[in-house]
Coordinates of C-alpha atoms in Angstrom, one line a residue:
T1408 CA 46.7 220.8 3.4
L1409 CA 46.6 220.9 -0.5
I1410 CA 45.5 224.4 -0.6
K1411 CA 47.2 226.0 1.5
K1412 CA 50.3 224.2 -0.6
I1413 CA 49.0 225.3 -3.6
L1414 CA 48.8 229.0 -1.6
E1415 CA 51.9 228.5 -1.3
N1416 CA 53.5 227.8 -4.6
L1417 CA 51.6 230.4 -6.0
N1418 CA 52.9 233.1 -3.6
L1419 CA 49.2 234.0 -2.9
K1420 CA 48.0 235.0 0.1
A1421 CA 43.9 234.4 1.5
G1422 CA 42.3 234.4 4.3
G1423 CA 39.5 231.9 5.7
F1424 CA 39.4 228.7 7.5
H1425 CA 38.3 224.8 7.3
T1426 CA 37.0 222.7 10.2
E1427 CA 37.8 219.4 10.3
E1428 CA 36.3 216.5 13.0
I1429 CA 37.2 215.7 16.4
K1430 CA 36.4 212.4 17.2
E1431 CA 36.2 210.1 20.5
K1432 CA 36.4 205.7 20.3
G1433 CA 35.5 206.6 16.7
N1434 CA 32.5 208.5 17.1
R1435 CA 32.0 212.1 16.0
V1436 CA 31.5 214.6 19.1
G1437 CA 32.2 218.5 17.7
F1438 CA 33.9 219.9 15.2
K1439 CA 37.7 222.1 15.5
I1440 CA 38.0 225.5 13.0
I1441 CA 40.7 226.2 12.3
S1442 CA 42.5 229.8 9.5
L1443 CA 44.6 229.7 7.1
D1444 CA 47.4 231.0 9.4
N1445 CA 47.0 227.9 11.7
Q1446 CA 45.8 229.4 14.5
E1447 CA 42.7 226.7 16.1
G1448 CA 40.2 226.9 18.2
I1449 CA 36.9 224.6 19.6
L1450 CA 33.6 225.5 16.7
A1451 CA 31.3 222.6 18.9
H1452 CA 32.2 220.0 21.0

């Protein structure tokens, strides 16, 4: 979120992605991949 806000404020274009944990009952069960243009997919689950 911080990186996206910085890019928007500086009017810069960039590509890339980050990952987020998928948790169930407090346990990590996988990862979600999210591009800077907000496309999402499952990386591992």
